[in-house]
Amino acid sequence: MGTFWTVFPKIKVFISTLYLSVLRIFSMKTQSRIVVKKFGGTSVGSIERIEAVAERVCEDAKTGQSPIVVASAMSGETNRLVRLASEINPYYRGPAYDMLLASGEQVSISLLAMAMEKRGFKAKPLLAYQLGIETDSIFSKARIKSVNSEKLKSYIDEGFIPIVAGFQGVTGDDITTLGRGGSDTTAVALAAAIGSNECEIFTDVPKVFTADPRLVKKARELDYLSFEEMMEMASLGSKVLHYRSVELAAKFGVKIHLRSTFEKREGTWVVPEGEVMENPVVSSVTHDANTAVIKLFPIKEKGQKFITELFTELAEKNVVVDIITQSQNEIGQRLAFSVTEEDLANAEVITKKLMPEGCEIFIMRDLAKISTVGVGMKNHPGVAARFFKVFSEADIPIHLVTTSEIKISAVIDKNKLEEAASALHSEFTLDKDEE
Ligand code: ASP
Ligand code: MG
């Protein structure tokens, strides 16, 4: 007995030391976790900003994190390259175009790497072909097929901070690009490849808003959004995240933390639906001011055959068709579909080439698509009625309309966009309280 009591305090000390060391090992493990951090164009838009990004990443590395950086081109650069290409040939799409567009990221990642080396860190700038980001061969809209995660991990094991060029991939001997805004997708693909359940996307806004605050003065900040809502928003024209990045995040369970490059506070988390606390009927009003519509009437004979040929050829030329409406009366069929303004030139040429005799074509420009999105719509009837009421009260004509389980969209004249967005925002009680 006596022996037990004298030994007991020692056991107690031993147990608590063991406990502390386990805790320490555990916290070291969590601290040295690998985190993919993506910085957008404005975040690396000048030398000062590149230095600031390098500073922030190095600070994180000092706390024991292992960052993997993904960067976009410096702001405005990709647009400049697009303009150069279109001065030579606005219709060309292919390897040369993608090689040109991908060059912007090469500049930003090298500068970032230099800024980190200056701060005493080992940084490794990596283009897609060096890292092995394999895509399919749909130029300008390529999809990532695989990432060489072993290579990425070995750079980290050797103490490097990998700085990866966003937006680009490789197929065979060619460079591909993932579509405008595609750096987000690079970041999520890397996070998924290394088995991380989180990806940080740094941008020039602190949060995702219920509507574009430049358009709707009363827009509010959102703390959480579901993958599904964010996917709808992205496909409806919100520029916040590249559509494919959210799709990948949902598939691989990578939570996206969208946050500001310039502030340290929490941003908006994009997470599985079950993790969003409240589900309002409508969580956001999203718009796309880059819409054009082609209308055809009357399509008399062999209408179905023509429509099939038309959409086949549009797809072959990589023209993405968005809304389609088709109806029939005794004179013939009426077809209307929307495309982006960039694709309008190609779409018009193809349609005119295939169009049957006696059919008239109407091209409508300066349009915008406005949508309300929310997973809450699934269980709440009457959203369509409220949606249409807003347009009728404001006397705004709707050219096309489409719905899904969690959204309603209307194509309207661009000059009515602001009015429509604010009215929808109020109707669905998203307005922030007046200060
Ligand atoms: N630099 C590309 C673009 O401007 C990719 C990106 O920023 O995500 O579209
Ligand atoms: Mg972006």
Tab-separated table of C-alpha atoms and ligand atoms in Angstrom:
chain	number	residue	atom	x	y	z
A	1	MET	CA	0.000	0.000	0.000
A	2	GLY	CA	2.663	2.389	1.127
A	3	THR	CA	4.558	1.767	-2.071
A	4	PHE	CA	1.490	2.465	-4.167
A	5	TRP	CA	0.948	5.890	-2.616
A	6	THR	CA	4.524	6.918	-3.089
A	7	VAL	CA	4.507	5.769	-6.710
A	8	PHE	CA	1.094	7.281	-7.555
A	9	PRO	CA	2.180	10.939	-7.834
A	10	LYS	CA	4.943	9.817	-10.184
A	11	ILE	CA	2.401	7.975	-12.317
A	12	LYS	CA	0.293	11.134	-12.303
A	13	VAL	CA	3.237	13.220	-13.523
A	14	PHE	CA	4.076	10.579	-16.101
A	15	ILE	CA	0.511	10.481	-17.389
A	16	SER	CA	0.222	14.250	-17.648
A	17	THR	CA	3.586	14.508	-19.446
A	18	LEU	CA	2.476	11.835	-21.852
A	19	TYR	CA	-0.802	13.669	-22.376
A	20	LEU	CA	1.023	16.939	-23.071
A	21	SER	CA	3.405	15.354	-25.557
A	22	VAL	CA	0.556	13.656	-27.394
A	23	LEU	CA	-1.168	17.043	-27.539
A	24	ARG	CA	2.009	18.656	-28.827
A	25	ILE	CA	2.498	16.022	-31.517
A	26	PHE	CA	-1.128	16.401	-32.489
A	27	SER	CA	-0.953	20.185	-32.699
A	28	MET	CA	2.320	19.996	-34.657
A	29	LYS	CA	0.570	17.719	-37.073
A	30	THR	CA	-2.379	20.057	-37.500
A	31	GLN	CA	-0.105	23.087	-37.743
A	32	SER	CA	2.009	21.599	-40.486
A	33	ARG	CA	-1.041	20.856	-42.540
A	34	ILE	CA	-0.901	21.499	-46.245
A	35	VAL	CA	-3.193	24.326	-47.341
A	36	VAL	CA	-3.835	25.349	-50.927
A	37	LYS	CA	-4.108	29.138	-51.217
A	38	LYS	CA	-5.260	30.707	-54.432
A	39	PHE	CA	-4.692	34.378	-55.204
A	40	GLY	CA	-6.713	36.078	-57.928
A	41	GLY	CA	-5.676	38.708	-60.457
A	42	THR	CA	-6.220	41.789	-58.293
A	43	SER	CA	-4.370	40.127	-55.395
A	44	VAL	CA	-1.255	39.931	-57.569
A	45	GLY	CA	-2.090	43.006	-59.658
A	46	SER	CA	1.061	45.020	-58.872
A	47	ILE	CA	4.546	44.529	-57.435
A	48	GLU	CA	3.363	45.905	-54.072
A	49	ARG	CA	0.522	43.403	-53.988
A	50	ILE	CA	2.772	40.515	-54.974
A	51	GLU	CA	5.068	41.475	-52.096
A	52	ALA	CA	2.069	41.595	-49.746
A	53	VAL	CA	0.882	38.143	-50.855
A	54	ALA	CA	4.397	36.743	-50.393
A	55	GLU	CA	4.508	38.287	-46.916
A	56	ARG	CA	1.183	36.731	-45.932
A	57	VAL	CA	2.076	33.273	-47.255
A	58	CYS	CA	5.475	33.393	-45.523
A	59	GLU	CA	3.767	34.346	-42.240
A	60	ASP	CA	1.533	31.281	-42.561
A	61	ALA	CA	4.564	29.129	-43.337
A	62	LYS	CA	6.276	30.445	-40.179
A	63	THR	CA	3.373	29.186	-38.078
A	64	GLY	CA	4.125	25.705	-39.376
A	65	GLN	CA	1.635	25.525	-42.252
A	66	SER	CA	2.754	24.064	-45.580
A	67	PRO	CA	1.231	26.362	-48.175
A	68	ILE	CA	0.726	25.515	-51.826
A	69	VAL	CA	0.112	28.724	-53.736
A	70	VAL	CA	-1.949	28.965	-56.920
A	71	ALA	CA	-1.952	32.301	-58.721
A	72	SER	CA	-3.864	33.971	-61.538
A	73	ALA	CA	-2.320	36.379	-64.000
A	74	MET	CA	-1.885	39.996	-62.884
A	75	SER	CA	-5.250	41.762	-63.239
A	76	GLY	CA	-6.086	42.893	-66.763
A	77	GLU	CA	-3.358	40.741	-68.280
A	78	THR	CA	-5.543	37.906	-69.615
A	79	ASN	CA	-7.932	40.461	-71.133
A	80	ARG	CA	-4.991	42.139	-72.834
A	81	LEU	CA	-3.913	38.805	-74.315
A	82	VAL	CA	-7.472	38.080	-75.520
A	83	ARG	CA	-7.499	41.461	-77.284
A	84	LEU	CA	-4.169	40.758	-78.970
A	85	ALA	CA	-5.444	37.430	-80.259
A	86	SER	CA	-8.650	38.908	-81.600
A	87	GLU	CA	-6.726	41.550	-83.518
A	88	ILE	CA	-5.158	38.680	-85.497
A	89	ASN	CA	-8.256	36.473	-85.756
A	90	PRO	CA	-11.348	36.771	-83.537
A	91	TYR	CA	-12.558	33.282	-84.537
A	92	TYR	CA	-9.384	31.297	-83.848
A	93	ARG	CA	-9.461	28.831	-80.971
A	94	GLY	CA	-6.785	26.181	-80.509
A	95	PRO	CA	-3.323	25.458	-79.103
A	96	ALA	CA	-1.791	28.820	-80.029
A	97	TYR	CA	-4.639	30.729	-78.366
A	98	ASP	CA	-4.351	28.745	-75.154
A	99	MET	CA	-0.574	29.071	-75.104
A	100	LEU	CA	-0.951	32.827	-75.415
A	101	LEU	CA	-3.606	33.117	-72.689
A	102	ALA	CA	-1.675	30.887	-70.294
A	103	SER	CA	1.378	33.133	-70.451
A	104	GLY	CA	-0.005	35.652	-67.934
A	105	GLU	CA	0.243	33.180	-65.052
A	106	GLN	CA	3.890	32.437	-65.854
A	107	VAL	CA	4.722	36.041	-65.023
A	108	SER	CA	2.836	36.202	-61.721
A	109	ILE	CA	4.135	32.908	-60.318
A	110	SER	CA	7.760	33.729	-61.105
A	111	LEU	CA	7.463	37.128	-59.441
A	112	LEU	CA	5.778	35.565	-56.418
A	113	ALA	CA	8.511	32.953	-56.139
A	114	MET	CA	11.166	35.669	-56.242
A	115	ALA	CA	9.333	37.623	-53.533
A	116	MET	CA	9.303	34.547	-51.307
A	117	GLU	CA	12.932	33.706	-51.892
A	118	LYS	CA	13.715	37.295	-50.875
A	119	ARG	CA	12.047	36.506	-47.550
A	120	GLY	CA	14.277	33.505	-46.989
A	121	PHE	CA	11.884	30.762	-48.149
A	122	LYS	CA	12.469	28.169	-50.819
A	123	ALA	CA	9.806	28.620	-53.506
A	124	LYS	CA	9.222	26.569	-56.625
A	125	PRO	CA	7.268	28.179	-59.468
A	126	LEU	CA	5.524	25.459	-61.463
A	127	LEU	CA	3.777	25.558	-64.817
A	128	ALA	CA	1.153	22.910	-65.581
A	129	TYR	CA	3.483	20.813	-67.741
A	130	GLN	CA	6.159	20.777	-65.031
A	131	LEU	CA	3.737	19.662	-62.366
A	132	GLY	CA	1.703	17.360	-64.563
A	133	ILE	CA	-1.767	18.896	-64.627
A	134	GLU	CA	-3.285	16.792	-67.398
A	135	THR	CA	-6.466	17.947	-69.131
A	136	ASP	CA	-8.644	16.862	-72.042
A	137	SER	CA	-7.998	18.613	-75.344
A	138	ILE	CA	-10.953	21.022	-75.482
A	139	PHE	CA	-8.937	24.180	-75.918
A	140	SER	CA	-10.067	27.251	-73.946
A	141	LYS	CA	-12.478	25.116	-71.886
A	142	ALA	CA	-10.310	22.157	-70.908
A	143	ARG	CA	-11.149	19.961	-67.939
A	144	ILE	CA	-8.535	18.629	-65.557
A	145	LYS	CA	-8.160	14.848	-65.741
A	146	SER	CA	-5.329	14.284	-63.281
A	147	VAL	CA	-2.739	16.029	-61.154
A	148	ASN	CA	0.641	14.600	-60.193
A	149	SER	CA	0.144	14.914	-56.446
A	150	GLU	CA	3.298	12.887	-55.645
A	151	LYS	CA	5.435	15.504	-57.321
A	152	LEU	CA	3.691	18.248	-55.406
A	153	LYS	CA	4.198	16.439	-52.108
A	154	SER	CA	7.850	15.774	-52.820
A	155	TYR	CA	8.496	19.487	-53.344
A	156	ILE	CA	6.836	20.131	-49.983
A	157	ASP	CA	8.923	17.397	-48.327
A	158	GLU	CA	12.039	19.070	-49.698
A	159	GLY	CA	10.966	22.295	-47.985
A	160	PHE	CA	9.710	24.202	-51.022
A	161	ILE	CA	6.593	26.330	-51.230
A	162	PRO	CA	5.120	25.295	-54.596
A	163	ILE	CA	3.748	28.256	-56.569
A	164	VAL	CA	1.514	26.814	-59.248
A	165	ALA	CA	0.238	28.587	-62.346
A	166	GLY	CA	-3.548	28.584	-62.257
A	167	PHE	CA	-5.842	28.299	-65.284
A	168	GLN	CA	-3.563	26.052	-67.361
A	169	GLY	CA	-3.088	22.398	-68.119
A	170	VAL	CA	-1.397	20.189	-70.619
A	171	THR	CA	-2.573	17.664	-73.167
A	172	GLY	CA	0.040	15.817	-75.195
A	173	ASP	CA	2.502	18.456	-76.358
A	174	ASP	CA	0.029	21.296	-76.016
A	175	ILE	CA	-0.836	23.811	-73.332
A	176	THR	CA	-4.545	24.123	-72.547
A	177	THR	CA	-6.568	26.606	-70.496
A	178	LEU	CA	-9.557	25.893	-68.280
A	179	GLY	CA	-11.876	28.771	-69.228
A	180	ARG	CA	-11.899	32.302	-67.860
A	181	GLY	CA	-11.616	32.342	-64.087
A	182	GLY	CA	-10.190	28.811	-64.167
A	183	SER	CA	-7.483	29.342	-61.531
A	184	ASP	CA	-10.056	28.535	-58.848
A	185	THR	CA	-10.426	25.127	-60.447
A	186	THR	CA	-6.681	24.561	-60.429
A	187	ALA	CA	-6.664	25.323	-56.704
A	188	VAL	CA	-9.517	22.973	-55.807
A	189	ALA	CA	-8.086	20.233	-58.038
A	190	LEU	CA	-4.753	20.464	-56.192
A	191	ALA	CA	-6.501	20.391	-52.804
A	192	ALA	CA	-8.487	17.315	-53.860
A	193	ALA	CA	-5.383	15.620	-55.279
A	194	ILE	CA	-3.451	15.923	-52.029
A	195	GLY	CA	-6.487	14.858	-49.984
A	196	SER	CA	-7.045	18.208	-48.271
A	197	ASN	CA	-10.577	19.004	-47.099
A	198	GLU	CA	-10.188	22.769	-47.375
A	199	CYS	CA	-9.028	25.298	-49.959
A	200	GLU	CA	-8.512	29.017	-49.427
A	201	ILE	CA	-9.461	31.349	-52.262
A	202	PHE	CA	-8.167	34.866	-51.675
A	203	THR	CA	-9.876	37.628	-53.555
A	204	ASP	CA	-10.549	41.361	-53.535
A	205	VAL	CA	-13.840	41.108	-51.611
A	206	PRO	CA	-14.150	39.972	-47.980
A	207	LYS	CA	-17.266	37.827	-48.456
A	208	VAL	CA	-19.790	36.596	-50.942
A	209	PHE	CA	-22.774	38.950	-50.971
A	210	THR	CA	-26.496	38.325	-51.461
A	211	ALA	CA	-26.134	40.329	-54.710
A	212	ASP	CA	-23.383	42.315	-56.416
A	213	PRO	CA	-23.028	45.314	-54.040
A	214	ARG	CA	-22.209	47.576	-56.978
A	215	LEU	CA	-25.644	46.805	-58.355
A	216	VAL	CA	-27.715	46.384	-55.199
A	217	LYS	CA	-26.931	48.919	-52.494
A	218	LYS	CA	-28.578	46.854	-49.766
A	219	ALA	CA	-26.637	43.623	-50.480
A	220	ARG	CA	-25.622	41.687	-47.357
A	221	GLU	CA	-22.600	39.484	-46.560
A	222	LEU	CA	-23.080	35.715	-46.395
A	223	ASP	CA	-21.201	33.489	-43.923
A	224	TYR	CA	-22.156	30.183	-45.538
A	225	LEU	CA	-23.417	28.931	-48.868
A	226	SER	CA	-24.044	25.394	-50.006
A	227	PHE	CA	-22.089	23.863	-52.891
A	228	GLU	CA	-25.337	23.598	-54.803
A	229	GLU	CA	-26.186	27.281	-54.445
A	230	MET	CA	-22.668	28.372	-55.317
A	231	MET	CA	-22.739	26.132	-58.391
A	232	GLU	CA	-25.961	27.728	-59.569
A	233	MET	CA	-24.572	31.189	-58.876
A	234	ALA	CA	-21.406	30.412	-60.812
A	235	SER	CA	-23.278	29.025	-63.777
A	236	LEU	CA	-25.646	31.998	-63.704
A	237	GLY	CA	-22.867	34.491	-64.162
A	238	SER	CA	-21.600	35.285	-60.676
A	239	LYS	CA	-17.874	35.798	-61.134
A	240	VAL	CA	-17.079	34.828	-57.550
A	241	LEU	CA	-15.925	31.286	-58.302
A	242	HIS	CA	-15.289	29.279	-61.460
A	243	TYR	CA	-18.162	26.819	-61.893
A	244	ARG	CA	-15.981	23.765	-62.276
A	245	SER	CA	-14.105	24.563	-59.050
A	246	VAL	CA	-17.326	24.260	-57.035
A	247	GLU	CA	-18.295	21.102	-58.882
A	248	LEU	CA	-14.941	19.538	-57.987
A	249	ALA	CA	-15.162	20.797	-54.409
A	250	ALA	CA	-18.572	19.165	-53.981
A	251	LYS	CA	-17.375	15.926	-55.542
A	252	PHE	CA	-14.277	15.619	-53.374
A	253	GLY	CA	-15.632	17.237	-50.210
A	254	VAL	CA	-13.254	20.209	-50.302
A	255	LYS	CA	-14.705	23.151	-48.360
A	256	ILE	CA	-13.921	26.467	-50.000
A	257	HIS	CA	-13.005	29.407	-47.797
A	258	LEU	CA	-13.449	32.533	-49.881
A	259	ARG	CA	-11.741	35.446	-48.184
A	260	SER	CA	-10.035	38.782	-48.626
A	261	THR	CA	-6.370	39.133	-49.529
A	262	PHE	CA	-6.285	42.491	-47.818
A	263	GLU	CA	-7.978	41.663	-44.510
A	264	LYS	CA	-7.468	38.811	-42.053
A	265	ARG	CA	-11.097	38.187	-41.102
A	266	GLU	CA	-13.154	35.090	-41.933
A	267	GLY	CA	-14.755	35.070	-45.325
A	268	THR	CA	-17.589	32.973	-46.723
A	269	TRP	CA	-17.503	29.188	-46.447
A	270	VAL	CA	-18.879	27.089	-49.270
A	271	VAL	CA	-19.843	23.785	-47.692
A	272	PRO	CA	-22.188	20.783	-48.062
A	273	GLU	CA	-25.884	21.694	-47.780
A	274	GLY	CA	-26.347	20.036	-44.370
A	275	GLU	CA	-23.718	22.339	-42.856
A	276	VAL	CA	-25.523	25.584	-43.724
A	277	MET	CA	-27.464	26.643	-40.670
A	278	GLU	CA	-30.370	28.552	-42.155
A	279	ASN	CA	-31.818	28.066	-45.579
A	280	PRO	CA	-33.748	31.131	-46.681
A	281	VAL	CA	-36.061	30.597	-49.659
A	282	VAL	CA	-33.770	32.729	-51.780
A	283	SER	CA	-30.174	33.252	-50.685
A	284	SER	CA	-28.950	35.445	-53.520
A	285	VAL	CA	-29.763	37.466	-56.610
A	286	THR	CA	-27.225	36.804	-59.327
A	287	HIS	CA	-26.794	38.385	-62.724
A	288	ASP	CA	-24.877	38.005	-65.937
A	289	ALA	CA	-24.628	41.078	-68.103
A	290	ASN	CA	-23.028	39.137	-70.922
A	291	THR	CA	-26.015	37.594	-72.659
A	292	ALA	CA	-27.192	37.612	-76.237
A	293	VAL	CA	-30.233	35.901	-77.717
A	294	ILE	CA	-30.897	34.488	-81.167
A	295	LYS	CA	-34.545	34.064	-82.150
A	296	LEU	CA	-35.794	32.194	-85.195
A	297	PHE	CA	-39.303	32.170	-86.638
A	298	PRO	CA	-41.005	30.523	-88.498
A	299	ILE	CA	-39.108	27.269	-88.907
A	300	LYS	CA	-41.420	25.416	-91.261
A	301	GLU	CA	-40.169	22.122	-92.606
A	302	LYS	CA	-37.895	19.573	-90.970
A	303	GLY	CA	-37.702	21.750	-87.885
A	304	GLN	CA	-36.424	19.062	-85.546
A	305	LYS	CA	-33.681	18.047	-87.972
A	306	PHE	CA	-32.496	21.644	-88.346
A	307	ILE	CA	-32.498	22.222	-84.592
A	308	THR	CA	-30.504	19.040	-84.034
A	309	GLU	CA	-27.937	20.036	-86.667
A	310	LEU	CA	-27.741	23.547	-85.269
A	311	PHE	CA	-26.984	22.485	-81.691
A	312	THR	CA	-24.582	19.796	-82.880
A	313	GLU	CA	-22.526	22.277	-84.839
A	314	LEU	CA	-22.649	24.890	-82.076
A	315	ALA	CA	-21.298	22.259	-79.665
A	316	GLU	CA	-18.563	21.232	-82.097
A	317	LYS	CA	-17.462	24.868	-82.273
A	318	ASN	CA	-17.514	25.024	-78.459
A	319	VAL	CA	-20.331	27.563	-78.339
A	320	VAL	CA	-22.102	27.084	-75.033
A	321	VAL	CA	-25.843	27.508	-75.389
A	322	ASP	CA	-27.582	28.532	-72.209
A	323	ILE	CA	-31.370	28.981	-72.212
A	324	ILE	CA	-33.378	27.322	-74.998
A	325	THR	CA	-37.091	27.783	-75.603
A	326	GLN	CA	-38.999	26.188	-78.414
A	327	SER	CA	-42.683	26.256	-79.262
A	328	GLN	CA	-44.912	25.580	-82.214
A	329	ASN	CA	-48.003	27.112	-83.801
A	330	GLU	CA	-49.762	26.579	-87.146
A	331	ILE	CA	-47.232	28.780	-89.029
A	332	GLY	CA	-44.146	26.943	-87.780
A	333	GLN	CA	-41.754	26.485	-84.922
A	334	ARG	CA	-40.287	29.289	-82.872
A	335	LEU	CA	-36.817	28.815	-81.412
A	336	ALA	CA	-34.900	31.131	-79.092
A	337	PHE	CA	-31.600	30.494	-77.365
A	338	SER	CA	-29.038	32.496	-75.460
A	339	VAL	CA	-25.242	32.534	-75.710
A	340	THR	CA	-22.518	34.750	-74.276
A	341	GLU	CA	-21.643	37.926	-76.160
A	342	GLU	CA	-18.212	36.463	-77.054
A	343	ASP	CA	-19.822	33.454	-78.684
A	344	LEU	CA	-22.472	35.461	-80.531
A	345	ALA	CA	-20.373	36.023	-83.691
A	346	ASN	CA	-19.739	32.276	-84.122
A	347	ALA	CA	-23.312	31.353	-83.222
A	348	GLU	CA	-24.723	33.826	-85.741
A	349	VAL	CA	-22.544	32.510	-88.592
A	350	ILE	CA	-23.495	28.887	-87.850
A	351	THR	CA	-27.216	29.647	-87.503
A	352	LYS	CA	-27.359	31.628	-90.759
A	353	LYS	CA	-25.537	28.846	-92.589
A	354	LEU	CA	-27.963	26.103	-91.472
A	355	MET	CA	-31.206	28.081	-91.277
A	356	PRO	CA	-34.025	26.818	-93.548
A	357	GLU	CA	-35.612	28.980	-96.277
A	358	GLY	CA	-38.310	31.413	-95.238
A	359	CYS	CA	-37.155	31.649	-91.648
A	360	GLU	CA	-36.261	34.997	-90.101
A	361	ILE	CA	-33.445	35.515	-87.626
A	362	PHE	CA	-33.486	38.142	-84.865
A	363	ILE	CA	-30.322	38.934	-82.965
A	364	MET	CA	-30.819	40.561	-79.565
A	365	ARG	CA	-27.854	42.217	-77.880
A	366	ASP	CA	-27.397	44.296	-74.701
A	367	LEU	CA	-29.275	41.804	-72.581
A	368	ALA	CA	-28.723	40.514	-69.080
A	369	LYS	CA	-29.808	37.448	-67.211
A	370	ILE	CA	-31.062	37.953	-63.691
A	371	SER	CA	-31.674	35.047	-61.335
A	372	THR	CA	-32.752	34.226	-57.820
A	373	VAL	CA	-31.039	31.228	-56.211
A	374	GLY	CA	-31.765	29.320	-53.013
A	375	VAL	CA	-31.960	25.728	-51.828
A	376	GLY	CA	-34.992	26.805	-49.782
A	377	MET	CA	-36.970	27.048	-53.055
A	378	LYS	CA	-37.161	23.278	-53.108
A	379	ASN	CA	-39.740	23.293	-50.311
A	380	HIS	CA	-41.446	26.650	-50.779
A	381	PRO	CA	-44.155	27.093	-53.391
A	382	GLY	CA	-45.001	30.511	-54.809
A	383	VAL	CA	-41.485	31.699	-55.615
A	384	ALA	CA	-42.326	31.979	-59.334
A	385	ALA	CA	-45.385	34.089	-58.556
A	386	ARG	CA	-43.335	36.525	-56.481
A	387	PHE	CA	-40.619	36.574	-59.156
A	388	PHE	CA	-43.056	37.514	-61.949
A	389	LYS	CA	-44.814	40.050	-59.763
A	390	VAL	CA	-41.571	42.028	-59.425
A	391	PHE	CA	-41.233	42.365	-63.212
A	392	SER	CA	-44.850	43.199	-63.806
A	393	GLU	CA	-44.917	45.876	-61.102
A	394	ALA	CA	-41.745	47.453	-62.485
A	395	ASP	CA	-43.007	47.033	-66.047
A	396	ILE	CA	-39.838	45.243	-67.199
A	397	PRO	CA	-40.344	42.925	-70.188
A	398	ILE	CA	-38.943	39.369	-69.897
A	399	HIS	CA	-37.484	37.922	-73.115
A	400	LEU	CA	-36.724	34.374	-71.943
A	401	VAL	CA	-37.247	32.569	-68.706
A	402	THR	CA	-35.988	29.318	-67.240
A	403	THR	CA	-36.176	27.520	-63.909
A	404	SER	CA	-34.519	24.702	-62.006
A	405	GLU	CA	-35.145	23.223	-58.576
A	406	ILE	CA	-33.222	26.008	-56.875
A	407	LYS	CA	-33.319	28.974	-59.276
A	408	ILE	CA	-35.418	31.128	-61.587
A	409	SER	CA	-33.759	33.191	-64.316
A	410	ALA	CA	-35.067	35.801	-66.702
A	411	VAL	CA	-33.365	37.484	-69.643
A	412	ILE	CA	-34.142	41.208	-69.726
A	413	ASP	CA	-32.736	44.404	-71.263
A	414	LYS	CA	-29.397	45.311	-69.727
A	415	ASN	CA	-30.528	48.859	-68.912
A	416	LYS	CA	-33.212	47.430	-66.571
A	417	LEU	CA	-30.788	45.203	-64.679
A	418	GLU	CA	-30.142	47.421	-61.674
A	419	GLU	CA	-33.823	48.124	-61.115
A	420	ALA	CA	-34.758	44.451	-61.413
A	421	ALA	CA	-31.949	43.269	-59.125
A	422	SER	CA	-32.853	45.697	-56.324
A	423	ALA	CA	-36.559	44.902	-56.601
A	424	LEU	CA	-35.962	41.125	-56.428
A	425	HIS	CA	-33.556	41.588	-53.525
A	426	SER	CA	-36.268	43.444	-51.560
A	427	GLU	CA	-39.070	41.081	-52.558
A	428	PHE	CA	-37.142	38.100	-51.167
A	429	THR	CA	-36.245	40.001	-47.955
A	430	LEU	CA	-32.506	39.971	-48.519
A	431	ASP	CA	-31.985	43.711	-47.904
A	432	LYS	CA	-29.652	44.530	-45.051
A	433	ASP	CA	-31.074	46.598	-42.239
A	434	GLU	CA	-30.658	50.327	-42.676
A	435	GLU	CA	-27.826	51.636	-40.532
B	1	ASP	N1	-6.146	34.615	-65.631
B	1	ASP	C1	-7.323	33.853	-66.000
B	1	ASP	C2	-8.479	34.769	-66.291
B	1	ASP	O1	-8.346	35.976	-66.204
B	1	ASP	C3	-7.671	32.828	-64.987
B	1	ASP	C4	-8.133	33.353	-63.651
B	1	ASP	O2	-7.956	34.528	-63.350
B	1	ASP	O3	-8.654	32.570	-62.855
B	1	ASP	O4	-9.516	34.306	-66.666
B	2	MG	MG	-11.811	34.632	-60.399
